[in-house]
PDB file of C-alpha atoms in Angstrom:
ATOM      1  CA  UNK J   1     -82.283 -50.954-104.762  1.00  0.00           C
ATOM      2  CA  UNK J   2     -85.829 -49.220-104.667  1.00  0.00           C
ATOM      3  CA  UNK J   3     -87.943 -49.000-102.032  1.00  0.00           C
ATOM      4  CA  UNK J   4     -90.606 -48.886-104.374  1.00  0.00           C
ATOM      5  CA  UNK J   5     -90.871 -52.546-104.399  1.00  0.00           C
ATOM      6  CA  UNK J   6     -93.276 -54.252-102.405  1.00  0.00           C
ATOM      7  CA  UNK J   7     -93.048 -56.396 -99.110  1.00  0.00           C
ATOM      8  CA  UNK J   8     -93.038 -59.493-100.723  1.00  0.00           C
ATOM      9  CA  UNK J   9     -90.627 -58.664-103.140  1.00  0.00           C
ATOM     10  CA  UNK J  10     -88.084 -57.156-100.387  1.00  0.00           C
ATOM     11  CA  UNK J  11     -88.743 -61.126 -98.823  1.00  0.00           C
ATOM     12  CA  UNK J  12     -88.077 -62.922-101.312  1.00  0.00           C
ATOM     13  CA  UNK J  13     -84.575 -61.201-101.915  1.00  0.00           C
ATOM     14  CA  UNK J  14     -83.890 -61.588 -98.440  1.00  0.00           C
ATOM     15  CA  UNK J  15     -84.778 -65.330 -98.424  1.00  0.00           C
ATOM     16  CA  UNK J  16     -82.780 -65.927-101.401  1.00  0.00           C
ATOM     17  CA  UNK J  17     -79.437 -64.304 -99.790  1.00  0.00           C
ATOM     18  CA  UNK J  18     -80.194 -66.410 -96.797  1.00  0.00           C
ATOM     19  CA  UNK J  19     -80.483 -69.693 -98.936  1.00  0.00           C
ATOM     20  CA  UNK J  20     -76.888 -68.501-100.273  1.00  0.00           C
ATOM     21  CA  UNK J  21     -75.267 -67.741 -96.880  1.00  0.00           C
ATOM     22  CA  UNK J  22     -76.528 -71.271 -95.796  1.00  0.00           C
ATOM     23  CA  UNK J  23     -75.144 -72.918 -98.529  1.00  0.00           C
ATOM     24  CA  UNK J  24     -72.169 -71.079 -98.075  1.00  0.00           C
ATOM     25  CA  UNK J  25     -71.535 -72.115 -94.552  1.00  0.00           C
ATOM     26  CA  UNK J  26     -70.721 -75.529 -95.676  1.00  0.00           C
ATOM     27  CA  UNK J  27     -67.544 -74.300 -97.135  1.00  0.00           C
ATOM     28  CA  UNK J  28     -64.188 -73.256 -94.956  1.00  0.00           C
ATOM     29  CA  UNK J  29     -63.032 -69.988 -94.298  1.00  0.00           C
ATOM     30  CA  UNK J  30     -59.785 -69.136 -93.128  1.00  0.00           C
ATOM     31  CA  UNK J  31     -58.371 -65.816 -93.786  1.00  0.00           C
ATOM     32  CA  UNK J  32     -55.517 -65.581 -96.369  1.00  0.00           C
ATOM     33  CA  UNK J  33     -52.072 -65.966 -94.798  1.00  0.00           C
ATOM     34  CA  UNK J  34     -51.213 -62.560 -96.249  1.00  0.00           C
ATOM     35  CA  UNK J  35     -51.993 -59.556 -93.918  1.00  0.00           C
ATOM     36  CA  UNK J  36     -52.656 -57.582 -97.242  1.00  0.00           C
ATOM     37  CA  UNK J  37     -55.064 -60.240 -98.411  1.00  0.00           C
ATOM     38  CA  UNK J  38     -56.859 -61.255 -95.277  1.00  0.00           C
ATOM     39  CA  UNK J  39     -57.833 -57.441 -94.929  1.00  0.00           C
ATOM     40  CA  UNK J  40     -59.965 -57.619 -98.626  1.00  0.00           C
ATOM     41  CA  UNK J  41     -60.958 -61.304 -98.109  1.00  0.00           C
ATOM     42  CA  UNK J  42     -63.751 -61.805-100.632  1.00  0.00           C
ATOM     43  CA  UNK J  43     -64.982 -64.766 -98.491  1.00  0.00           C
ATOM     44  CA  UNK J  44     -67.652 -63.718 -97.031  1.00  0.00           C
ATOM     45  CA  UNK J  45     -69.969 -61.866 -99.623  1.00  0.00           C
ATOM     46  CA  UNK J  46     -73.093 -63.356 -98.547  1.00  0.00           C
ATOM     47  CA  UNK J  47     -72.866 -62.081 -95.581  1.00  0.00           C
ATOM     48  CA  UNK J  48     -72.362 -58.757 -96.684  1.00  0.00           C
ATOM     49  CA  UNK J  49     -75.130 -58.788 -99.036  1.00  0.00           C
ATOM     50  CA  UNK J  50     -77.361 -59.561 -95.799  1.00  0.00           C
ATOM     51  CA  UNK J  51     -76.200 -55.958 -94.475  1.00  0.00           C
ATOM     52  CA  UNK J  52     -76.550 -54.587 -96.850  1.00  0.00           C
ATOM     53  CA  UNK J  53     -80.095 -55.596 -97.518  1.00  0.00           C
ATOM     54  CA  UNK J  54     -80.809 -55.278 -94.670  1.00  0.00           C
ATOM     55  CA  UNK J  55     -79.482 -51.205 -94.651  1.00  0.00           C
ATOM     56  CA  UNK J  56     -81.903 -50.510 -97.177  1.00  0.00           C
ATOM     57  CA  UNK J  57     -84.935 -52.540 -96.779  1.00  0.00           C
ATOM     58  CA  UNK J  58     -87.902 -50.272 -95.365  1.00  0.00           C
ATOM     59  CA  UNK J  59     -87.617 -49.751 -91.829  1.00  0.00           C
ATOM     60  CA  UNK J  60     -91.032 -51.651 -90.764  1.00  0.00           C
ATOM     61  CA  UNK J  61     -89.389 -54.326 -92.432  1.00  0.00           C
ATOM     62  CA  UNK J  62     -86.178 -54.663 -90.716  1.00  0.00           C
ATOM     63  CA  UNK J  63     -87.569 -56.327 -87.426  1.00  0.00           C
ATOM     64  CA  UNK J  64     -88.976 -59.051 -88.739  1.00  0.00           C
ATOM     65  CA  UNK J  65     -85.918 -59.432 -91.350  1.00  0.00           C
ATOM     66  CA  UNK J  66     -83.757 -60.055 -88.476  1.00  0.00           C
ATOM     67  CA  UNK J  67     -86.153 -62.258 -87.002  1.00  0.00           C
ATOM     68  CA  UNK J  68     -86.356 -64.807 -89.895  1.00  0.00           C
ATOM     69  CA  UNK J  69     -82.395 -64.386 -90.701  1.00  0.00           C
ATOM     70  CA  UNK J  70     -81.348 -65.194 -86.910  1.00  0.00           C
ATOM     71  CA  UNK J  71     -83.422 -68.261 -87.525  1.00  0.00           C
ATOM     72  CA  UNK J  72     -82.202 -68.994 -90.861  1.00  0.00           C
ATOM     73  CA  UNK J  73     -78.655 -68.464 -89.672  1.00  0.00           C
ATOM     74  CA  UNK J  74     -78.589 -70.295 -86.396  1.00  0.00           C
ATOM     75  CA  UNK J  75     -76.558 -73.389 -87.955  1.00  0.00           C
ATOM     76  CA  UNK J  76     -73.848 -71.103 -89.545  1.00  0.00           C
ATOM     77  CA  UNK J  77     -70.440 -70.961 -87.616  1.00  0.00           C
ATOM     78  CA  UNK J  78     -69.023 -67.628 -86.822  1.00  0.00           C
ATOM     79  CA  UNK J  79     -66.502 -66.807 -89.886  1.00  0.00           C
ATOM     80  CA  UNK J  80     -69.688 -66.843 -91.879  1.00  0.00           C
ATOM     81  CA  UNK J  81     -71.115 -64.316 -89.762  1.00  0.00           C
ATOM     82  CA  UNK J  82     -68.441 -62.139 -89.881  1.00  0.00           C
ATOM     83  CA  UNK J  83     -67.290 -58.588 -90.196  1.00  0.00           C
ATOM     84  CA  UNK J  84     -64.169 -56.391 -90.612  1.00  0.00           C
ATOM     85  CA  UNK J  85     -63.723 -53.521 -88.096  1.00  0.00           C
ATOM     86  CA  UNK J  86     -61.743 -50.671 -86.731  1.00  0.00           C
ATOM     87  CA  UNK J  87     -61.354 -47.721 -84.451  1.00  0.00           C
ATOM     88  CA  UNK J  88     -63.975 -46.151 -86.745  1.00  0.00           C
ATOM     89  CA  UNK J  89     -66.163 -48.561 -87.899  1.00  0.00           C
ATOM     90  CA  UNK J  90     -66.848 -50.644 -85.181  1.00  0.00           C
ATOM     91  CA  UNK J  91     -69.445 -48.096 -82.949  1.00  0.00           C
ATOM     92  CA  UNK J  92     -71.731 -47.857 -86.661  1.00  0.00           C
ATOM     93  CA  UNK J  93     -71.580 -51.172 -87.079  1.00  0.00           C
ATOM     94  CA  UNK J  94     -73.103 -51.996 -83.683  1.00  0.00           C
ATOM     95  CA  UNK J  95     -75.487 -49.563 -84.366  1.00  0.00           C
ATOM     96  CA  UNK J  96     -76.293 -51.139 -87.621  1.00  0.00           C
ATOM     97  CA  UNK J  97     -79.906 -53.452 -88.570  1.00  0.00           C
ATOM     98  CA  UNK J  98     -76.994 -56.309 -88.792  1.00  0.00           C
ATOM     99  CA  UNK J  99     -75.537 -56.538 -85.697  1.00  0.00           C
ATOM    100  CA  UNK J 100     -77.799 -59.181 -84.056  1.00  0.00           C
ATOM    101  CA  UNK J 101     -76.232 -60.933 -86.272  1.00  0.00           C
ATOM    102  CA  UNK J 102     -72.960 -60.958 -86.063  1.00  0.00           C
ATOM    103  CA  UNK J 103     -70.972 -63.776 -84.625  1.00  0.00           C
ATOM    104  CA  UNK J 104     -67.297 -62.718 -85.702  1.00  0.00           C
ATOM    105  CA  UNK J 105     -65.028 -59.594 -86.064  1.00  0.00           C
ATOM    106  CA  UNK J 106     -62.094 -59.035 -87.958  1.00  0.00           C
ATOM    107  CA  UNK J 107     -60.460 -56.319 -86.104  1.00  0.00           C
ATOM    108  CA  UNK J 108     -58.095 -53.935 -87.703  1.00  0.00           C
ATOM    109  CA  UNK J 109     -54.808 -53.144 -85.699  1.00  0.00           C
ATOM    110  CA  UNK J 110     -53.750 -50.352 -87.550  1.00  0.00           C
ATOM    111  CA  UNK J 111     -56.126 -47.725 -84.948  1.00  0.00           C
ATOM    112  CA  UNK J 112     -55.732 -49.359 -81.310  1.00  0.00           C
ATOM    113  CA  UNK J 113     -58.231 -47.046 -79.999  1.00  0.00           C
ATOM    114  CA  UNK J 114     -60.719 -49.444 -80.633  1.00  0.00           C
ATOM    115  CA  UNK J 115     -60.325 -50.385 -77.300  1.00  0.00           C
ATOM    116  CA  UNK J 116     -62.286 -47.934 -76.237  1.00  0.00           C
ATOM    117  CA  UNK J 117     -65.066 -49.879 -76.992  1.00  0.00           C
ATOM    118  CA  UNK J 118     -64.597 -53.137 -75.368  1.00  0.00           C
ATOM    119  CA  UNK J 119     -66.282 -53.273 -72.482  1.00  0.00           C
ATOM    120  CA  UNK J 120     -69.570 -52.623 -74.612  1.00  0.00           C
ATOM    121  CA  UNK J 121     -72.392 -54.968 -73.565  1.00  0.00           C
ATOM    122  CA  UNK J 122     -73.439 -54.964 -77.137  1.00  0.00           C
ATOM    123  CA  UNK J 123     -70.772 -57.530 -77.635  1.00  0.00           C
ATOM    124  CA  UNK J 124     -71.532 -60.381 -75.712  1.00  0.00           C
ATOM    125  CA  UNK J 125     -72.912 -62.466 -78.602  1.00  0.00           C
ATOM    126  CA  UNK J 126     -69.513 -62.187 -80.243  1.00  0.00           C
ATOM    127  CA  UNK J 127     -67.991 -65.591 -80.574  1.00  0.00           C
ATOM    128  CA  UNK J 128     -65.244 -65.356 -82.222  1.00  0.00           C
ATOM    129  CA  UNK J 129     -62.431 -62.530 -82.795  1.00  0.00           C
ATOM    130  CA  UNK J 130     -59.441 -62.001 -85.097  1.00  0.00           C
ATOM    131  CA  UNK J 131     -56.623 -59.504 -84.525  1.00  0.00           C
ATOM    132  CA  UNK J 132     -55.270 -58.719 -88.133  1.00  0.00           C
ATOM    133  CA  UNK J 133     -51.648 -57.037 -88.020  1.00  0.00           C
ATOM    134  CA  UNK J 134     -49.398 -55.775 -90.892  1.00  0.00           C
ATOM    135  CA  UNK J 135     -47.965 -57.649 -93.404  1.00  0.00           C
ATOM    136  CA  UNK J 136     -44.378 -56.708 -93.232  1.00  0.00           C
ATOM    137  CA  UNK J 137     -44.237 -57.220 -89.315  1.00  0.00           C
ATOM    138  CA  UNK J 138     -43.595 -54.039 -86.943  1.00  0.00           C
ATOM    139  CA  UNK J 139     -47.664 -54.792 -85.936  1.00  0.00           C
ATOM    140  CA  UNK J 140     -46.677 -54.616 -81.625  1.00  0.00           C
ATOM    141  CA  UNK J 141     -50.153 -54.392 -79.300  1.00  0.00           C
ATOM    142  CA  UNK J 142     -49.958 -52.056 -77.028  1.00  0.00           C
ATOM    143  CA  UNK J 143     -50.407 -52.424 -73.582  1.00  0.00           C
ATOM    144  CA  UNK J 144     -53.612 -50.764 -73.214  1.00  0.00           C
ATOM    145  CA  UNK J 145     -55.397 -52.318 -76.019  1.00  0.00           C
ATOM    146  CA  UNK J 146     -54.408 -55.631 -74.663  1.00  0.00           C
ATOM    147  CA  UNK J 147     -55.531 -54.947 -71.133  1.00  0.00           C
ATOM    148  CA  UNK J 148     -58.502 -53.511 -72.360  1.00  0.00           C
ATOM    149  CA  UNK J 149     -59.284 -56.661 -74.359  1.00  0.00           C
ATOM    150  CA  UNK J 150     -57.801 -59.138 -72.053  1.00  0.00           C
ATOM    151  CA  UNK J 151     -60.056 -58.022 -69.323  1.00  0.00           C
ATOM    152  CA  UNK J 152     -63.108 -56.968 -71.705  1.00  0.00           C
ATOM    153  CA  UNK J 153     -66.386 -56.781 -69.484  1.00  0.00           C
ATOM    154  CA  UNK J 154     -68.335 -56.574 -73.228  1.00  0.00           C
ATOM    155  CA  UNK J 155     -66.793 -59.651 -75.082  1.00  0.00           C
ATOM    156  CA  UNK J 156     -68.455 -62.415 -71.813  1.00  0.00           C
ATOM    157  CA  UNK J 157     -68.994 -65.128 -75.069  1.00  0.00           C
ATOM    158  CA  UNK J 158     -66.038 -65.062 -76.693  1.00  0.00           C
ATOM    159  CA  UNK J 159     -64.635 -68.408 -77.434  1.00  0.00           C
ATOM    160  CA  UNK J 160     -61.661 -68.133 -79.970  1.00  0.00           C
ATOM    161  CA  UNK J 161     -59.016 -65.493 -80.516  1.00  0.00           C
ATOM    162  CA  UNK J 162     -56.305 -65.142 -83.185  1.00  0.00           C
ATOM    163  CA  UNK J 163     -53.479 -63.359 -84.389  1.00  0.00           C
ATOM    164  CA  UNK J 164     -52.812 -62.631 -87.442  1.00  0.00           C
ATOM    165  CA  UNK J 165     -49.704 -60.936 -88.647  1.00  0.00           C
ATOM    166  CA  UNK J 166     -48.511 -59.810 -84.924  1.00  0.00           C
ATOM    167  CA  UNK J 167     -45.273 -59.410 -83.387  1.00  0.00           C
ATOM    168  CA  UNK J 168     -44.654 -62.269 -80.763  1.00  0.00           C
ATOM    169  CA  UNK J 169     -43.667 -60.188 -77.829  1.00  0.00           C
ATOM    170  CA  UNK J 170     -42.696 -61.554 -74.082  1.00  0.00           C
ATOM    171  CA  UNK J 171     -44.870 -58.823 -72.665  1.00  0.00           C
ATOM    172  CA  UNK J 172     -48.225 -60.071 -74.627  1.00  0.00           C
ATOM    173  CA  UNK J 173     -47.809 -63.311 -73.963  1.00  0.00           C
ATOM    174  CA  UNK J 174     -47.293 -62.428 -69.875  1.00  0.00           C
ATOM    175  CA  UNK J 175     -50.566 -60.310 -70.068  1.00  0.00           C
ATOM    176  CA  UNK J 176     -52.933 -62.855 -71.431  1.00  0.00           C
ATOM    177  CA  UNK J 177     -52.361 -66.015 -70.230  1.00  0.00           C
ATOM    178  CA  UNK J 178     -53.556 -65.705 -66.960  1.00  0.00           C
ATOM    179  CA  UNK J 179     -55.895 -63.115 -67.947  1.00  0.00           C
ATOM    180  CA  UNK J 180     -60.101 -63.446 -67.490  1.00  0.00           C
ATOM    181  CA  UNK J 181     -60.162 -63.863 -70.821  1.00  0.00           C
ATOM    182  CA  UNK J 182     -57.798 -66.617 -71.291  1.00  0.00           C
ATOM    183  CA  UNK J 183     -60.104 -68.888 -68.523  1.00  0.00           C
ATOM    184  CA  UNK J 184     -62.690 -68.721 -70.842  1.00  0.00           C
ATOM    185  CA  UNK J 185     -61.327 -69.150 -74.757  1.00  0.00           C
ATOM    186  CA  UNK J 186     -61.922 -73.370 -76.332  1.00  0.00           C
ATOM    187  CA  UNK J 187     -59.269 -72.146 -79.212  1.00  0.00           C
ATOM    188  CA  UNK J 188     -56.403 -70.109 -79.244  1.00  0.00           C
ATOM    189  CA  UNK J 189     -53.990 -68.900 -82.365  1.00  0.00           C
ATOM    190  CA  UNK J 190     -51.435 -66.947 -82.972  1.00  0.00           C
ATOM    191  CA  UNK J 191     -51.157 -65.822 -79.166  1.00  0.00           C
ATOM    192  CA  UNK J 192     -47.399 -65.697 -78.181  1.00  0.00           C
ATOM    193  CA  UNK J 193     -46.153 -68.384 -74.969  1.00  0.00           C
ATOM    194  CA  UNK J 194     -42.893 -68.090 -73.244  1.00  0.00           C
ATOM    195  CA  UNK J 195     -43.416 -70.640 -71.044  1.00  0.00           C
ATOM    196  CA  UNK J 196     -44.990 -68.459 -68.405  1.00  0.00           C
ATOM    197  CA  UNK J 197     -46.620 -70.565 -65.576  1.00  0.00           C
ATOM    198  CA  UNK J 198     -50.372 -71.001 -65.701  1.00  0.00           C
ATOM    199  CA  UNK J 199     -51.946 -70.537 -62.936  1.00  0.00           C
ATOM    200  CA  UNK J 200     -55.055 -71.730 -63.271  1.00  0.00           C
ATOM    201  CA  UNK J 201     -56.583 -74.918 -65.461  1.00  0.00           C
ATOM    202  CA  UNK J 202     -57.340 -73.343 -69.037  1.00  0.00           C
ATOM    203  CA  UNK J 203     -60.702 -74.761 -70.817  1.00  0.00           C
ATOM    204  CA  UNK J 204     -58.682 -74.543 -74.432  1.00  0.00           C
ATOM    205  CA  UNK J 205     -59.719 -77.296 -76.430  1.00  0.00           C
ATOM    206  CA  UNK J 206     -57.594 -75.950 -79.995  1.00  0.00           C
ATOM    207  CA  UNK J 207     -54.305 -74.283 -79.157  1.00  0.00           C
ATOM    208  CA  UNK J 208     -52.059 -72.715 -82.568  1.00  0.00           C
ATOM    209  CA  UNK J 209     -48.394 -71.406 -80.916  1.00  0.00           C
ATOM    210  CA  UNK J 210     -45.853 -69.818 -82.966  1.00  0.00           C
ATOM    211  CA  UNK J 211     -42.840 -70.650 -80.566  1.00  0.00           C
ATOM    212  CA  UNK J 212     -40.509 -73.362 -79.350  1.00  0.00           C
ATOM    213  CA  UNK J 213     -41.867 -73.263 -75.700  1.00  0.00           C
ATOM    214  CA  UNK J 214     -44.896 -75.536 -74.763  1.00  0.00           C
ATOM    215  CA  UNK J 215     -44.512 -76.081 -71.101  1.00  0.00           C
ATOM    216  CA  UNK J 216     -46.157 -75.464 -68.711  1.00  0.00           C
ATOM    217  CA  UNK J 217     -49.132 -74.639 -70.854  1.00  0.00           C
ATOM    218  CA  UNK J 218     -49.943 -78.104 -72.679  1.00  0.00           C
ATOM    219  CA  UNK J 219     -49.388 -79.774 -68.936  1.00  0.00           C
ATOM    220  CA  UNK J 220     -52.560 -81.775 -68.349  1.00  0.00           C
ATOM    221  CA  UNK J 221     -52.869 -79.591 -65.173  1.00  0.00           C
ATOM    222  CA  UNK J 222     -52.493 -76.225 -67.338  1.00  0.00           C
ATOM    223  CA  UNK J 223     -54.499 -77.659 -70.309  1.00  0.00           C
ATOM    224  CA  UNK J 224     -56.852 -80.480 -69.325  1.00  0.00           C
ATOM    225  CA  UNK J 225     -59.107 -80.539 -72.126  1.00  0.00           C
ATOM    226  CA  UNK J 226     -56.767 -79.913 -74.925  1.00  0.00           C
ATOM    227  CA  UNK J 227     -57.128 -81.715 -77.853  1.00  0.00           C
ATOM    228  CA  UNK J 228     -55.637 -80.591 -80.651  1.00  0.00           C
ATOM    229  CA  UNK J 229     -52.225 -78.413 -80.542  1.00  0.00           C
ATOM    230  CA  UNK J 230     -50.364 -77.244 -83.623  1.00  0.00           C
ATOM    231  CA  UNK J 231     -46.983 -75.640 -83.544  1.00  0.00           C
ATOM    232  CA  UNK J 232     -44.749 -73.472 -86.120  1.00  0.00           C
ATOM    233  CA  UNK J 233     -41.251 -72.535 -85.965  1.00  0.00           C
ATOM    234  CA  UNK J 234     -38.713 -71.506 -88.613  1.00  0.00           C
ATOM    235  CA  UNK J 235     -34.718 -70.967 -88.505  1.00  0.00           C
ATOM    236  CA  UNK J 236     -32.880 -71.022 -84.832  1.00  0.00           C
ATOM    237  CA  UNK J 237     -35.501 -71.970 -83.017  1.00  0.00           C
ATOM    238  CA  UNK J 238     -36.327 -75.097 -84.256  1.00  0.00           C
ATOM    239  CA  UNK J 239     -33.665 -77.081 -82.197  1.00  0.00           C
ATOM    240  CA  UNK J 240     -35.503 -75.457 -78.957  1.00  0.00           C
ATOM    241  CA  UNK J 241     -38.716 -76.612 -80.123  1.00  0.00           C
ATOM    242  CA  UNK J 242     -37.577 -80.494 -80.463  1.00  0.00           C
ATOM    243  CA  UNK J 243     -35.603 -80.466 -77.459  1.00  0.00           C
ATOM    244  CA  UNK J 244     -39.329 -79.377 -76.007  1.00  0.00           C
ATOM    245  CA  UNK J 245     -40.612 -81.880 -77.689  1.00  0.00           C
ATOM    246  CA  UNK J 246     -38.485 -84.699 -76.071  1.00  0.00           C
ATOM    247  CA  UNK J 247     -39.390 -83.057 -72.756  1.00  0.00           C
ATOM    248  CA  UNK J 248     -43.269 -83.034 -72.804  1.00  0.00           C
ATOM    249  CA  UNK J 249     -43.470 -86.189 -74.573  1.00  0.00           C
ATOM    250  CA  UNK J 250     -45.787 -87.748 -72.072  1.00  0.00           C
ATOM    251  CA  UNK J 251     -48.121 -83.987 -71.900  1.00  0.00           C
ATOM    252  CA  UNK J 252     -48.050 -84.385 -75.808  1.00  0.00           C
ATOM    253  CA  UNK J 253     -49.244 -88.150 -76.275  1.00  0.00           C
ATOM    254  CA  UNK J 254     -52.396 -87.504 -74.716  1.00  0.00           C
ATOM    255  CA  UNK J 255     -53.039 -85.138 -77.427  1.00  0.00           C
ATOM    256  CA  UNK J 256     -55.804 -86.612 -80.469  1.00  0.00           C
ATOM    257  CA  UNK J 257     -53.585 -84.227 -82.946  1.00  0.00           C
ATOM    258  CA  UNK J 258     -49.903 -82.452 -82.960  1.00  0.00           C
ATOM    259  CA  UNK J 259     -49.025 -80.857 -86.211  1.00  0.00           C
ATOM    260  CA  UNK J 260     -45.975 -79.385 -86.669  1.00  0.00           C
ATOM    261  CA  UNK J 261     -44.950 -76.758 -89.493  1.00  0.00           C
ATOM    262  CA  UNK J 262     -40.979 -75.745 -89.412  1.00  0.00           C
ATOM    263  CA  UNK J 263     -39.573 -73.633 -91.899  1.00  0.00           C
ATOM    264  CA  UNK J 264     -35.892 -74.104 -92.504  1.00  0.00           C
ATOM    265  CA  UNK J 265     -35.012 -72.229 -95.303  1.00  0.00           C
ATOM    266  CA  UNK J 266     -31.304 -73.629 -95.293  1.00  0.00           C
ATOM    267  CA  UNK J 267     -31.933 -76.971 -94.569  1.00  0.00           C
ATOM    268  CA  UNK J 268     -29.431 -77.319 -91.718  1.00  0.00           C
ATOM    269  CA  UNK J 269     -31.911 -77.781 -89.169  1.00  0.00           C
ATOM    270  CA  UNK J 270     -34.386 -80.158 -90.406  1.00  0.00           C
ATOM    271  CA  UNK J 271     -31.846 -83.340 -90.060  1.00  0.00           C
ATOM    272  CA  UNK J 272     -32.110 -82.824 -86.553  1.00  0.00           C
ATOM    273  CA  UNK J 273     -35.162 -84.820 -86.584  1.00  0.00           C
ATOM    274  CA  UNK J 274     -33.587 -88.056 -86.873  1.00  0.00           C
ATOM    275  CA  UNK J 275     -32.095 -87.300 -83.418  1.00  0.00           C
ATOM    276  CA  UNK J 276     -35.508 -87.504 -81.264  1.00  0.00           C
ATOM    277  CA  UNK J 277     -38.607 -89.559 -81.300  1.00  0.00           C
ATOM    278  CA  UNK J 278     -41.463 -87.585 -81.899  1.00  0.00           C
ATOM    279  CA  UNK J 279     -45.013 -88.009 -79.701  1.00  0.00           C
ATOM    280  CA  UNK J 280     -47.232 -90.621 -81.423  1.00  0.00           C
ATOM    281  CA  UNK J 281     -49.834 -88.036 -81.446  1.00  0.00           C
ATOM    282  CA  UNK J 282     -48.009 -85.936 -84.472  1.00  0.00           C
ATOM    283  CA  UNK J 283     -50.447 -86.330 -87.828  1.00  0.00           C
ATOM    284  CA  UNK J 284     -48.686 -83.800 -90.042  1.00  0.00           C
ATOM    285  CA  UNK J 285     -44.804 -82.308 -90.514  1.00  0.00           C
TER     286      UNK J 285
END
């Protein structure tokens, strides 16, 4: 790109990448299922067009660039506002023309130091926030990066968190859910539970576990405004998971979805479900 070109010609580029992230919005994003894969998701190339226009367009431009895309953008949800980041990356991009932006962050658990940044006010228009692990497993936060994010005096709008390719640890899931951070999240994935009590009501709305245990959390007293709850298991710990089924059968038909997703790779478990009736709110298997 020159910067030879006039005004009008640097806004009419920047109009027509905005008509494009629009129309992009409409579609769904979720990040591949593959740690390898989610970390070069092509998804979200309009986006990244927008920064970089935005890097290069003349500097008594960028203002009122940002201006007209914060307006243009105000309908598109988070993943479409997204970025990757790391230990590195993360303090430019905040200094970046796009950061205003931004609504979403990708960010890379192979440098925990990132941490260090956290408690930036710069953050506080970040919605949303993925935590992208390793593809082979082994990914384990560390207790200092989850503390540090867990009680995050930066990241005061955040209102989803996943994980992504994360070891399920008993020390994880004691640290966040009855952290500040946890009293303020709508949806929740990937997040370990061991059935630690909760004690105080959670405002989660979406909840995505990756374990057998579900109570106390989805109690109406733990959980009152959850809505929709899905829940994956594979092998040996599918038997625990129906048995909590059974339990919270009553916490679980107040639900508008369940959705369940066991993988038995053997087979052996999966007649067990003939044994138990399952809540009337479960919509997929």
């Amino acid at each position: 790109m020159s910067n030879a070109r006039t005004p009008d010609e640097w806004r009419a580029e920047l109009d027509e990448t905005l008509s494009v992230c629009v129309q992009r919005a409409n579609l769904p994003v979720l990040l591949p299922h593959c740690a390898i894969c989610a970390r070069y998701s092509t998804d979200n190339l309009p986006f990244e067009a927008l920064a970089a226009l935005l890097e290069v367009a003349p500097a008594e431009l960028r203002p009122e660039f940002v201006k007209s895309a914060a307006k243009k953008l105000d309908g598109v949800t988070p993943p479409m506002r997204q970025q990757h980041a790391d230990a590195v990356t993360l303090p430019v991009l905040m200094d970046s023309p796009v950061w205003p932006l931004l609504r979403s962050l990708v960010i890379d658990l192979t440098d925990q130091r990132v941490r260090d940044f956290f408690d930036d006010r710069r953050l506080k228009k970040i919605e949303e926030i993925t935590l992208l692990g390793f593809a082979y497993g082994g990914c384990k936060v560390e207790p200092d990066f989850a503390d540090a994010l867990f009680h995050s005096r930066g990241l005061t709008g955040l209102r989803r968190l996943s994980l992504h390719s994360v070891e399920q640890t008993e020390e994880l899931s004691r640290r966040f859910w009855n952290s500040p951070m946890a009293r303020r999240l709508e949806r929740i994935g990937g997040v370990p539970y061991f059935g630690e009590p909760i004690r105080k009501p959670l405002p989660v709305s979406e909840l995505a576990l990756n374990g057998p245990a579900l109570s106390p959390l989805i109690d109406p007293e733990a959980t009152p405004s959850l809505r929709n709850l899905s829940v994956g298991v594979y092998g040996d710990a599918i038997p625990p998971l129906l048995e909590s089924l059974e339990r919270a059968r009553k916490s679980l038909e107040r639900l508008e979805s369940l959705s369940l997703f066991l993988n038995d790779f053997g087979g052996e478990k999966t007649p067990l479900l003939r044994s138990i009736k399952l809540p009337k709110s479960v919509k997929s298997l």
